[in-house]
mmCIF file of C-alpha atoms and ligand atoms in Angstrom:
data_model
loop_
_atom_site.group_PDB
_atom_site.id
_atom_site.type_symbol
_atom_site.label_atom_id
_atom_site.label_comp_id
_atom_site.label_asym_id
_atom_site.label_seq_id
_atom_site.Cartn_x
_atom_site.Cartn_y
_atom_site.Cartn_z
ATOM 1 C CA MET M 1 0.000 0.000 0.000
ATOM 2 C CA SER M 2 1.351 3.370 -0.912
ATOM 3 C CA LEU M 3 0.398 6.869 0.223
ATOM 4 C CA ASN M 4 -1.393 8.388 -2.748
ATOM 5 C CA VAL M 5 -2.361 12.022 -2.274
ATOM 6 C CA VAL M 6 -4.200 14.253 -4.733
ATOM 7 C CA MET M 7 -4.310 18.007 -4.157
ATOM 8 C CA LEU M 8 -7.469 19.502 -5.574
ATOM 9 C CA GLY M 9 -8.296 23.175 -5.728
ATOM 10 C CA PRO M 10 -8.324 26.246 -7.952
ATOM 11 C CA PRO M 11 -5.209 28.109 -9.120
ATOM 12 C CA GLY M 12 -3.843 30.119 -6.201
ATOM 13 C CA ALA M 13 -5.305 27.855 -3.504
ATOM 14 C CA GLY M 14 -1.821 26.883 -2.334
ATOM 15 C CA LYS M 15 -1.643 23.378 -3.826
ATOM 16 C CA GLY M 16 1.993 23.694 -4.870
ATOM 17 C CA THR M 17 3.252 25.005 -1.536
ATOM 18 C CA GLN M 18 1.299 22.455 0.453
ATOM 19 C CA ALA M 19 2.179 19.564 -1.871
ATOM 20 C CA GLU M 20 5.849 20.416 -1.375
ATOM 21 C CA ARG M 21 5.470 20.312 2.401
ATOM 22 C CA LEU M 22 3.522 17.035 2.396
ATOM 23 C CA SER M 23 6.073 15.543 0.048
ATOM 24 C CA LYS M 24 8.938 16.432 2.399
ATOM 25 C CA GLY M 25 6.986 15.410 5.491
ATOM 26 C CA PHE M 26 6.031 11.980 4.225
ATOM 27 C CA GLY M 27 9.117 11.292 2.097
ATOM 28 C CA ILE M 28 7.210 10.835 -1.164
ATOM 29 C CA PRO M 29 7.674 12.801 -4.394
ATOM 30 C CA LYS M 30 5.621 15.828 -5.311
ATOM 31 C CA ILE M 31 4.470 15.477 -8.889
ATOM 32 C CA SER M 32 3.409 18.839 -10.305
ATOM 33 C CA THR M 33 2.072 18.626 -13.846
ATOM 34 C CA GLY M 34 2.399 22.419 -14.161
ATOM 35 C CA ASP M 35 6.141 22.164 -13.378
ATOM 36 C CA ILE M 36 6.588 19.295 -15.845
ATOM 37 C CA LEU M 37 4.795 21.265 -18.557
ATOM 38 C CA ARG M 38 6.742 24.480 -17.873
ATOM 39 C CA GLU M 39 9.966 22.522 -18.303
ATOM 40 C CA CYS M 40 8.690 21.013 -21.529
ATOM 41 C CA ALA M 41 7.563 24.480 -22.739
ATOM 42 C CA MET M 42 11.129 25.765 -22.298
ATOM 43 C CA SER M 43 12.654 22.899 -24.258
ATOM 44 C CA GLY M 44 12.080 24.601 -27.604
ATOM 45 C CA SER M 45 10.562 21.465 -29.171
ATOM 46 C CA ASP M 46 7.415 21.665 -31.304
ATOM 47 C CA LEU M 47 5.413 20.003 -28.565
ATOM 48 C CA GLY M 48 6.917 22.455 -26.062
ATOM 49 C CA ARG M 49 5.798 25.412 -28.198
ATOM 50 C CA ARG M 50 2.257 24.081 -28.475
ATOM 51 C CA ILE M 51 2.122 23.484 -24.736
ATOM 52 C CA ARG M 52 3.375 26.997 -24.073
ATOM 53 C CA THR M 53 0.657 28.534 -26.244
ATOM 54 C CA THR M 54 -2.008 26.549 -24.393
ATOM 55 C CA MET M 55 -0.630 27.505 -20.979
ATOM 56 C CA ASP M 56 -0.235 31.167 -21.890
ATOM 57 C CA GLY M 57 -3.915 31.243 -22.819
ATOM 58 C CA GLY M 58 -4.905 29.698 -19.500
ATOM 59 C CA GLN M 59 -6.414 26.620 -21.189
ATOM 60 C CA LEU M 60 -5.833 22.976 -20.340
ATOM 61 C CA VAL M 61 -3.361 20.773 -22.200
ATOM 62 C CA GLY M 62 -5.075 17.736 -23.773
ATOM 63 C CA ASP M 63 -6.064 14.789 -21.614
ATOM 64 C CA ASP M 64 -4.132 12.229 -23.685
ATOM 65 C CA ILE M 65 -0.800 14.011 -23.242
ATOM 66 C CA MET M 66 -1.421 14.637 -19.545
ATOM 67 C CA ILE M 67 -2.376 11.047 -18.846
ATOM 68 C CA GLU M 68 0.751 9.770 -20.600
ATOM 69 C CA ILE M 69 2.982 12.214 -18.686
ATOM 70 C CA VAL M 70 1.558 11.115 -15.341
ATOM 71 C CA ARG M 71 1.518 7.414 -16.219
ATOM 72 C CA GLU M 72 5.217 7.595 -17.072
ATOM 73 C CA ARG M 73 6.042 9.600 -13.940
ATOM 74 C CA LEU M 74 4.160 7.318 -11.561
ATOM 75 C CA ALA M 75 5.990 4.303 -12.971
ATOM 76 C CA ARG M 76 9.363 5.616 -11.758
ATOM 77 C CA PRO M 77 10.774 3.853 -8.687
ATOM 78 C CA ASP M 78 10.684 6.912 -6.424
ATOM 79 C CA ALA M 79 6.880 6.948 -6.698
ATOM 80 C CA ALA M 80 6.535 3.362 -5.473
ATOM 81 C CA PRO M 81 5.965 4.357 -1.799
ATOM 82 C CA GLY M 82 3.455 7.020 -2.877
ATOM 83 C CA PHE M 83 3.134 10.516 -4.326
ATOM 84 C CA VAL M 84 1.545 13.916 -3.914
ATOM 85 C CA LEU M 85 -0.097 14.979 -7.144
ATOM 86 C CA ASP M 86 -0.309 18.743 -7.656
ATOM 87 C CA GLY M 87 -2.397 19.840 -10.639
ATOM 88 C CA PHE M 88 -3.559 16.429 -11.791
ATOM 89 C CA PRO M 89 -6.240 15.344 -12.375
ATOM 90 C CA ARG M 90 -7.991 18.413 -13.766
ATOM 91 C CA THR M 91 -10.779 16.743 -15.722
ATOM 92 C CA VAL M 92 -13.057 13.790 -15.110
ATOM 93 C CA VAL M 93 -11.321 11.915 -17.953
ATOM 94 C CA GLN M 94 -7.971 12.382 -16.168
ATOM 95 C CA ALA M 95 -9.497 11.279 -12.844
ATOM 96 C CA GLU M 96 -10.837 8.095 -14.409
ATOM 97 C CA ALA M 97 -7.424 7.376 -15.951
ATOM 98 C CA LEU M 98 -5.749 7.976 -12.587
ATOM 99 C CA ASP M 99 -8.097 5.511 -10.886
ATOM 100 C CA ALA M 100 -7.017 2.868 -13.375
ATOM 101 C CA MET M 101 -3.317 3.766 -12.955
ATOM 102 C CA VAL M 102 -3.350 3.429 -9.168
ATOM 103 C CA ALA M 103 -5.546 0.350 -8.946
ATOM 104 C CA GLY M 104 -3.616 -2.032 -6.686
ATOM 105 C CA ARG M 105 -1.623 0.738 -4.958
ATOM 106 C CA GLY M 106 -4.302 1.496 -2.361
ATOM 107 C CA PRO M 107 -6.866 4.299 -2.156
ATOM 108 C CA LEU M 108 -6.386 7.941 -3.120
ATOM 109 C CA THR M 109 -6.470 10.549 -0.375
ATOM 110 C CA VAL M 110 -8.004 13.664 -1.925
ATOM 111 C CA LEU M 111 -7.458 17.037 -0.252
ATOM 112 C CA HIS M 112 -9.645 19.825 -1.584
ATOM 113 C CA LEU M 113 -8.250 23.244 -0.682
ATOM 114 C CA VAL M 114 -11.087 25.748 -0.395
ATOM 115 C CA VAL M 115 -10.334 29.478 -0.794
ATOM 116 C CA PRO M 116 -12.772 32.339 -1.658
ATOM 117 C CA MET M 117 -12.627 33.542 -5.263
ATOM 118 C CA ASP M 118 -11.635 37.163 -4.507
ATOM 119 C CA VAL M 119 -8.695 35.929 -2.430
ATOM 120 C CA LEU M 120 -7.553 33.712 -5.317
ATOM 121 C CA VAL M 121 -7.430 36.621 -7.776
ATOM 122 C CA ASP M 122 -5.398 38.703 -5.309
ATOM 123 C CA ARG M 123 -3.020 35.830 -4.575
ATOM 124 C CA LEU M 124 -2.392 35.058 -8.239
ATOM 125 C CA SER M 125 -1.656 38.651 -9.170
ATOM 126 C CA ALA M 126 0.754 38.982 -6.222
ATOM 127 C CA ARG M 127 2.520 35.644 -6.804
ATOM 128 C CA ARG M 128 6.164 35.662 -7.929
ATOM 129 C CA ILE M 129 8.270 32.684 -8.920
ATOM 130 C CA CYS M 130 12.001 32.248 -9.407
ATOM 131 C CA GLU M 131 12.865 32.477 -13.093
ATOM 132 C CA GLY M 132 15.721 30.040 -12.474
ATOM 133 C CA CYS M 133 14.135 27.114 -10.624
ATOM 134 C CA GLY M 134 10.433 27.993 -10.542
ATOM 135 C CA ALA M 135 10.157 28.034 -6.723
ATOM 136 C CA ASN M 136 7.528 30.349 -5.246
ATOM 137 C CA ALA M 137 8.774 33.497 -3.522
ATOM 138 C CA ALA M 138 7.896 33.600 0.175
ATOM 139 C CA PRO M 139 4.759 35.697 0.764
ATOM 140 C CA GLY M 140 5.804 39.307 1.404
ATOM 141 C CA ALA M 141 9.306 38.843 -0.059
ATOM 142 C CA ALA M 142 10.969 42.177 -0.921
ATOM 143 C CA ALA M 143 10.668 43.323 -4.552
ATOM 144 C CA ASP M 144 14.402 42.810 -5.129
ATOM 145 C CA ALA M 145 14.658 39.535 -3.153
ATOM 146 C CA ARG M 146 16.520 36.662 -4.807
ATOM 147 C CA CYS M 147 15.719 32.962 -4.662
ATOM 148 C CA PRO M 148 17.576 31.420 -1.696
ATOM 149 C CA ALA M 149 17.924 28.108 -3.550
ATOM 150 C CA CYS M 150 19.507 29.269 -6.819
ATOM 151 C CA GLY M 151 19.945 33.047 -6.615
ATOM 152 C CA GLY M 152 17.478 33.604 -9.471
ATOM 153 C CA GLN M 153 15.314 36.676 -9.875
ATOM 154 C CA TYR M 154 11.635 36.574 -8.974
ATOM 155 C CA VAL M 155 9.215 37.259 -11.809
ATOM 156 C CA GLN M 156 5.495 36.990 -12.399
ATOM 157 C CA ARG M 157 4.426 33.713 -14.000
ATOM 158 C CA ARG M 158 3.293 34.360 -17.576
ATOM 159 C CA ASP M 159 -0.134 32.923 -16.839
ATOM 160 C CA ASP M 160 -0.614 34.870 -13.581
ATOM 161 C CA SER M 161 -1.390 38.155 -15.381
ATOM 162 C CA THR M 162 -4.883 39.255 -14.347
ATOM 163 C CA ALA M 163 -6.591 38.373 -17.651
ATOM 164 C CA VAL M 164 -5.072 34.890 -17.908
ATOM 165 C CA ALA M 165 -5.532 34.215 -14.180
ATOM 166 C CA ARG M 166 -9.255 34.980 -14.521
ATOM 167 C CA GLU M 167 -9.466 32.633 -17.490
ATOM 168 C CA ARG M 168 -7.717 29.893 -15.501
ATOM 169 C CA LEU M 169 -10.213 30.333 -12.670
ATOM 170 C CA ALA M 170 -13.081 30.079 -15.184
ATOM 171 C CA VAL M 171 -11.490 26.939 -16.676
ATOM 172 C CA PHE M 172 -11.254 25.506 -13.160
ATOM 173 C CA GLU M 173 -14.964 26.119 -12.579
ATOM 174 C CA ARG M 174 -15.916 24.529 -15.891
ATOM 175 C CA GLN M 175 -13.553 21.581 -16.145
ATOM 176 C CA THR M 176 -12.072 20.835 -12.724
ATOM 177 C CA ARG M 177 -14.838 21.719 -10.247
ATOM 178 C CA PRO M 178 -16.816 18.601 -11.343
ATOM 179 C CA LEU M 179 -14.003 16.548 -9.752
ATOM 180 C CA VAL M 180 -15.200 17.657 -6.320
ATOM 181 C CA GLU M 181 -18.410 15.741 -6.963
ATOM 182 C CA TYR M 182 -16.446 12.894 -8.547
ATOM 183 C CA TYR M 183 -14.423 12.393 -5.355
ATOM 184 C CA ARG M 184 -16.879 13.593 -2.705
ATOM 185 C CA THR M 185 -18.286 10.177 -1.918
ATOM 186 C CA SER M 186 -14.897 8.509 -1.586
ATOM 187 C CA PRO M 187 -13.946 7.691 2.037
ATOM 188 C CA ALA M 188 -10.701 9.692 1.906
ATOM 189 C CA PHE M 189 -12.007 12.988 0.479
ATOM 190 C CA PHE M 190 -11.381 16.026 2.699
ATOM 191 C CA GLU M 191 -12.185 19.708 2.389
ATOM 192 C CA ILE M 192 -9.456 21.856 3.918
ATOM 193 C CA ASP M 193 -9.916 25.555 4.635
ATOM 194 C CA GLY M 194 -7.076 27.089 2.623
ATOM 195 C CA HIS M 195 -7.781 30.665 3.662
ATOM 196 C CA ARG M 196 -5.448 30.834 6.651
ATOM 197 C CA SER M 197 -1.722 30.799 7.251
ATOM 198 C CA PRO M 198 0.291 28.250 5.237
ATOM 199 C CA ASP M 199 1.477 26.638 8.499
ATOM 200 C CA ASP M 200 -2.090 26.167 9.730
ATOM 201 C CA VAL M 201 -3.086 24.625 6.398
ATOM 202 C CA THR M 202 -0.100 22.267 6.518
ATOM 203 C CA ALA M 203 -0.924 21.177 10.069
ATOM 204 C CA ALA M 204 -4.557 20.501 9.144
ATOM 205 C CA MET M 205 -3.567 18.511 6.083
ATOM 206 C CA ARG M 206 -1.017 16.419 7.902
ATOM 207 C CA ARG M 207 -3.536 15.597 10.634
ATOM 208 C CA VAL M 208 -6.073 14.522 8.069
ATOM 209 C CA VAL M 209 -3.627 12.426 6.062
ATOM 210 C CA ALA M 210 -2.189 10.756 9.157
ATOM 211 C CA THR M 211 -5.589 9.783 10.562
ATOM 212 C CA ALA M 212 -7.213 8.847 7.265
ATOM 213 C CA THR M 213 -4.411 6.796 5.843
ATOM 214 C CA PRO M 214 -3.043 3.962 7.971
ATOM 215 C CA VAL M 215 0.049 3.768 5.779
ATOM 216 C CA ALA M 216 0.880 7.423 6.615
ATOM 217 C CA ALA M 217 0.706 6.803 10.347
ATOM 218 C CA SER M 218 3.703 4.521 10.097
ATOM 219 C CA ARG M 219 5.857 7.087 8.281
ATOM 220 C CA PRO M 220 8.725 8.397 10.447
ATOM 221 C CA ALA M 221 8.016 12.031 9.641
ATOM 222 C CA VAL M 222 4.546 11.781 11.098
ATOM 223 C CA LYS M 223 5.802 10.119 14.272
ATOM 224 C CA GLU M 224 8.291 12.951 14.671
ATOM 225 C CA GLU M 225 5.534 15.532 14.375
ATOM 226 C CA ARG M 226 3.480 13.745 17.024
ATOM 227 C CA ALA M 227 6.384 13.378 19.439
HETATM 228 P P1 LIG J 301 -0.396 24.909 -12.612
HETATM 229 O O1 LIG J 301 1.055 25.172 -12.417
HETATM 230 O O2 LIG J 301 -0.881 23.647 -11.949
HETATM 231 O O3 LIG J 301 -1.267 26.093 -12.277
HETATM 232 O O4 LIG J 301 -0.597 24.642 -14.177
HETATM 233 C C1 LIG J 301 -0.251 25.624 -15.131
HETATM 234 C C2 LIG J 301 -0.901 25.282 -16.468
HETATM 235 O O5 LIG J 301 -0.413 24.018 -16.935
HETATM 236 C C3 LIG J 301 -2.405 25.137 -16.461
HETATM 237 O O6 LIG J 301 -3.078 26.383 -16.555
HETATM 238 C C4 LIG J 301 -2.614 24.278 -17.698
HETATM 239 O O7 LIG J 301 -2.455 25.027 -18.891
HETATM 240 C C5 LIG J 301 -1.441 23.313 -17.618
HETATM 241 N N1 LIG J 301 -1.757 22.097 -16.840
HETATM 242 C C6 LIG J 301 -1.189 21.706 -15.660
HETATM 243 N N2 LIG J 301 -1.710 20.533 -15.246
HETATM 244 C C7 LIG J 301 -2.617 20.173 -16.179
HETATM 245 C C8 LIG J 301 -3.515 19.064 -16.309
HETATM 246 N N3 LIG J 301 -3.570 18.095 -15.383
HETATM 247 N N4 LIG J 301 -4.305 19.029 -17.413
HETATM 248 C C9 LIG J 301 -4.245 19.983 -18.354
HETATM 249 N N5 LIG J 301 -3.454 21.055 -18.290
HETATM 250 C C10 LIG J 301 -2.643 21.169 -17.208
#
């Protein structure tokens, strides 16, 4: 049995930050489809160019490509003990494919981060990422702050401009929101209030994962937190 976590929620809800923390806490990889696609978009290949155009418009990349990317990633050895998926699935077709991919690995734990819409728009327009490694700037970082990991400059993500961010939120409502209903009846579906400090959100998520998932309770990181 592996620890299979899906982060669900609109752009700006904090999925990336929280997925990173869960990944470190439980010793399982964070798999961010947005990060994988941004890397591919920078590769200069034809596929990369097409992906970039789709992302810059705030639309979703096709299900077939996404499912193949995730299938390949989940097959790598580091994902054998589990994973935290950030940004996948985003459509019901992707969710159905994921169910088939993880059959035999144990249940999915789905964490739905809930944040009011007006807060999301503000967060997205304020968000800065490192142009070198893509890490998020700490909230409130100075305008001229540099990334502590690689020394890169912080810039706005191309798809965080107000117009594209609004489109992404609309795409979420249309194509991803139905996943809440898709997962709601599953025994390990949890709504987490994401409109509070990142530390409070992390603590709530870790509590939920540790109690809901027997396999998580045996992970050393969780024991440390309880001690
Ligand atoms: P994110 O970093 O998760 O906000 O994703 C950035 C962009 O990558 C999205 O707006 C989509 O264009 C694309 N993307 C990421 N994950 C997916 C997915 N699972 N399905 C389709 N497109 C995706």
